[in-house]
């Protein structure tokens, strides 16, 4: 019997009004990381209305499980993910459904991600009789903070046999409804750092009797910001984002605290920059007679899309929307995302969904084009169905 081919784009357009309504509800009531109480309850309520099994792995995290009803051997399990948390920003969009929570706003599109994934769940649940395998819907807390992906993995959300994880992120840089596919390294690895420069206090009129921590720390800022230029073949970023020092206008500061982030692609480049960073800081403070304490924390590993899943997502996006609506992204981004943990565990592909033009992410005027919501839902449903149908072993182009 000939296999029925679902027109996911058309099916998603039919529920577009409903998906937009969901997004506006989540947008109106944003919640910060690990406090997504109303958000997660609303997600659970909606999944249950689709007869999707709901699991609460920990805290505010949610996992929905949809078992396909088509007969067949060697059925697979794939997962789709959305993050849920908002940002500590005061909204300036002027929308009729603006945030009603003072000082909190969905300015990174996580309300969009939730609604698109619930839309995909709606589409897939309506075709469960055609699905051979299981789809898990992962709703992750606190992506903007310490992250939720690792905790979801530890809680067993990918056990025992999730073979691939797919997700997307809104992009103001792409036209509304455009799908952006990136092969290999996509998002950078993140290393937050903190430096304490120790000097010696003295009267401001007698600087020769002290060790100026501000001067030494200023030399550190100049030196570390030049580090990326030493590695032209390995794109990187070093940003000093905080500089705290001084107690009075007539006292030479004996202490300065710097903090910021490093971004790199691949473990080899990550290690090289961390080593160079430590050496550079110590070398910068030495001429002043100051000392430095350096703390570098390994945060998100970045996102490196595995080739088989990326090829699958690329092909299915072209089939669903047409090649003109799909862009292969030539450049990676220095921003970061903890979706990479899912890929490291099971393989997968993270894509971009165009919502532009609008203000940048993390801006209080960010207002994505809602016409892209049905595209996001159709894309996620289409790649999940295709991933259940085919088999492959994840391979990665990242070094």
Tab-separated table of N, CA and C in Angstrom, residues 257-317:
chain	number	residue	atom	x	y	z
A	257	UNK	N	38.075	43.618	40.623
A	257	UNK	CA	37.412	42.383	40.197
A	257	UNK	C	36.890	42.551	38.777
A	258	UNK	N	37.262	41.637	37.926
A	258	UNK	CA	36.816	41.620	36.534
A	258	UNK	C	36.010	40.358	36.282
A	259	UNK	N	35.028	40.454	35.435
A	259	UNK	CA	34.306	39.247	35.022
A	259	UNK	C	33.870	39.399	33.577
A	260	UNK	N	33.655	38.282	32.920
A	260	UNK	CA	33.250	38.313	31.518
A	260	UNK	C	33.104	36.917	30.957
A	261	UNK	N	33.184	36.817	29.641
A	261	UNK	CA	32.989	35.529	28.978
A	261	UNK	C	34.025	35.316	27.878
A	262	UNK	N	34.314	34.043	27.631
A	262	UNK	CA	35.079	33.619	26.460
A	262	UNK	C	34.181	32.723	25.620
A	263	UNK	N	34.327	32.808	24.306
A	263	UNK	CA	33.566	31.949	23.404
A	263	UNK	C	34.512	31.351	22.365
A	264	UNK	N	34.371	30.055	22.119
A	264	UNK	CA	35.217	29.340	21.165
A	264	UNK	C	34.403	28.246	20.478
A	265	UNK	N	34.988	27.649	19.433
A	265	UNK	CA	34.371	26.513	18.756
A	265	UNK	C	35.305	25.313	18.832
A	266	UNK	N	34.823	24.225	19.415
A	266	UNK	CA	35.616	23.001	19.498
A	266	UNK	C	36.463	22.951	20.758
A	267	UNK	N	36.675	21.742	21.258
A	267	UNK	CA	37.404	21.566	22.519
A	267	UNK	C	38.863	21.979	22.421
A	268	UNK	N	39.481	21.739	21.262
A	268	UNK	CA	40.898	22.099	21.117
A	268	UNK	C	41.077	23.614	21.231
A	269	UNK	N	40.240	24.376	20.539
A	269	UNK	CA	40.318	25.834	20.608
A	269	UNK	C	39.961	26.339	21.998
A	270	UNK	N	39.027	25.672	22.634
A	270	UNK	CA	38.618	26.061	23.985
A	270	UNK	C	39.784	25.958	24.953
A	271	UNK	N	40.495	24.825	24.912
A	271	UNK	CA	41.636	24.617	25.814
A	271	UNK	C	42.759	25.603	25.513
A	272	UNK	N	43.024	25.833	24.231
A	272	UNK	CA	44.112	26.735	23.844
A	272	UNK	C	43.859	28.153	24.357
A	273	UNK	N	42.609	28.628	24.221
A	273	UNK	CA	42.304	29.990	24.663
A	273	UNK	C	42.342	30.095	26.182
A	274	UNK	N	41.859	29.083	26.876
A	274	UNK	CA	41.898	29.123	28.348
A	274	UNK	C	43.336	29.183	28.853
A	275	UNK	N	44.210	28.368	28.269
A	275	UNK	CA	45.625	28.379	28.680
A	275	UNK	C	46.270	29.736	28.404
A	276	UNK	N	46.006	30.280	27.209
A	276	UNK	CA	46.577	31.574	26.840
A	276	UNK	C	46.023	32.689	27.724
A	277	UNK	N	44.767	32.571	28.100
A	277	UNK	CA	44.123	33.571	28.950
A	277	UNK	C	44.822	33.650	30.307
A	278	UNK	N	45.045	32.505	30.923
A	278	UNK	CA	45.717	32.487	32.237
A	278	UNK	C	47.110	33.103	32.151
A	279	UNK	N	47.863	32.695	31.149
A	279	UNK	CA	49.234	33.215	30.986
A	279	UNK	C	49.220	34.730	30.755
A	280	UNK	N	48.269	35.206	29.974
A	280	UNK	CA	48.192	36.626	29.641
A	280	UNK	C	47.853	37.470	30.869
A	281	UNK	N	46.940	36.998	31.681
A	281	UNK	CA	46.555	37.737	32.887
A	281	UNK	C	47.741	37.869	33.833
A	282	UNK	N	48.435	36.776	34.074
A	282	UNK	CA	49.572	36.814	34.998
A	282	UNK	C	50.690	37.699	34.457
A	283	UNK	N	50.899	37.660	33.158
A	283	UNK	CA	51.937	38.486	32.552
A	283	UNK	C	51.565	39.974	32.610
A	284	UNK	N	50.272	40.274	32.513
A	284	UNK	CA	49.824	41.670	32.510
A	284	UNK	C	49.975	42.335	33.877
A	285	UNK	N	49.745	41.592	34.955
A	285	UNK	CA	49.795	42.212	36.288
A	285	UNK	C	51.213	42.260	36.854
A	286	UNK	N	52.112	41.439	36.338
A	286	UNK	CA	53.461	41.325	36.905
A	286	UNK	C	54.229	42.646	36.963
A	287	UNK	N	54.229	43.471	35.909
A	287	UNK	CA	54.998	44.723	35.962
A	287	UNK	C	54.537	45.686	37.057
A	288	UNK	N	53.331	45.528	37.530
A	288	UNK	CA	52.804	46.413	38.565
A	288	UNK	C	53.096	45.886	39.977
A	289	UNK	N	53.610	44.667	40.044
A	289	UNK	CA	53.828	44.049	41.344
A	289	UNK	C	52.555	43.463	41.936
A	290	UNK	N	51.512	43.405	41.144
A	290	UNK	CA	50.232	42.859	41.607
A	290	UNK	C	50.180	41.352	41.363
A	291	UNK	N	49.207	40.713	41.984
A	291	UNK	CA	48.961	39.295	41.751
A	291	UNK	C	47.521	39.135	41.260
A	292	UNK	N	47.233	37.964	40.723
A	292	UNK	CA	45.886	37.741	40.184
A	292	UNK	C	45.392	36.346	40.517
A	293	UNK	N	44.129	36.270	40.882
A	293	UNK	CA	43.429	34.992	41.058
A	293	UNK	C	42.484	34.836	39.872
A	294	UNK	N	42.548	33.702	39.208
A	294	UNK	CA	41.798	33.499	37.961
A	294	UNK	C	40.869	32.303	38.109
A	295	UNK	N	39.605	32.524	37.811
A	295	UNK	CA	38.629	31.433	37.808
A	295	UNK	C	37.964	31.379	36.433
A	296	UNK	N	38.077	30.236	35.778
A	296	UNK	CA	37.431	30.038	34.478
A	296	UNK	C	36.488	28.848	34.614
A	297	UNK	N	35.216	29.082	34.320
A	297	UNK	CA	34.222	28.023	34.479
A	297	UNK	C	33.804	27.475	33.114
A	298	UNK	N	33.749	26.161	33.010
A	298	UNK	CA	33.228	25.536	31.790
A	298	UNK	C	31.708	25.585	31.828
A	299	UNK	N	31.114	26.310	30.909
A	299	UNK	CA	29.664	26.378	30.819
A	299	UNK	C	29.217	25.558	29.614
A	300	UNK	N	28.227	26.029	28.874
A	300	UNK	CA	27.667	25.257	27.775
A	300	UNK	C	28.735	24.875	26.752
A	301	UNK	N	28.683	23.658	26.222
A	301	UNK	CA	29.710	23.191	25.280
A	301	UNK	C	29.528	23.712	23.862
A	302	UNK	N	28.477	24.482	23.644
A	302	UNK	CA	28.157	24.917	22.287
A	302	UNK	C	27.262	23.907	21.593
A	303	UNK	N	26.911	24.210	20.366
A	303	UNK	CA	26.049	23.323	19.576
A	303	UNK	C	26.794	22.908	18.321
A	304	UNK	N	26.969	21.606	18.156
A	304	UNK	CA	27.577	21.055	16.948
A	304	UNK	C	26.598	20.047	16.358
A	305	UNK	N	25.925	20.429	15.301
A	305	UNK	CA	24.917	19.566	14.690
A	305	UNK	C	25.557	18.320	14.085
A	306	UNK	N	24.963	17.157	14.348
A	306	UNK	CA	25.466	15.915	13.770
A	306	UNK	C	24.987	15.792	12.319
A	307	UNK	N	25.867	15.292	11.471
A	307	UNK	CA	25.629	15.326	10.029
A	307	UNK	C	24.367	14.584	9.566
A	308	UNK	N	24.138	13.329	9.966
A	308	UNK	CA	22.949	12.636	9.448
A	308	UNK	C	21.646	13.354	9.787
A	309	UNK	N	21.535	13.839	11.032
A	309	UNK	CA	20.309	14.520	11.446
A	309	UNK	C	20.162	15.876	10.751
A	310	UNK	N	21.289	16.547	10.505
A	310	UNK	CA	21.238	17.834	9.812
A	310	UNK	C	20.837	17.643	8.356
A	311	UNK	N	21.380	16.611	7.728
A	311	UNK	CA	21.002	16.311	6.347
A	311	UNK	C	19.515	15.952	6.262
A	312	UNK	N	19.043	15.196	7.252
A	312	UNK	CA	17.620	14.843	7.292
A	312	UNK	C	16.759	16.103	7.441
A	313	UNK	N	17.136	16.974	8.390
A	313	UNK	CA	16.360	18.196	8.633
A	313	UNK	C	16.371	19.101	7.409
A	314	UNK	N	17.520	19.217	6.771
A	314	UNK	CA	17.659	20.056	5.575
A	314	UNK	C	16.750	19.535	4.454
A	315	UNK	N	16.856	18.239	4.198
A	315	UNK	CA	16.052	17.644	3.127
A	315	UNK	C	14.555	17.776	3.412
A	316	UNK	N	14.163	17.499	4.649
A	316	UNK	CA	12.736	17.536	4.981
A	316	UNK	C	12.197	18.956	4.951
A	317	UNK	N	13.009	19.929	5.365
A	317	UNK	CA	12.573	21.321	5.303
A	317	UNK	C	12.337	21.743	3.851
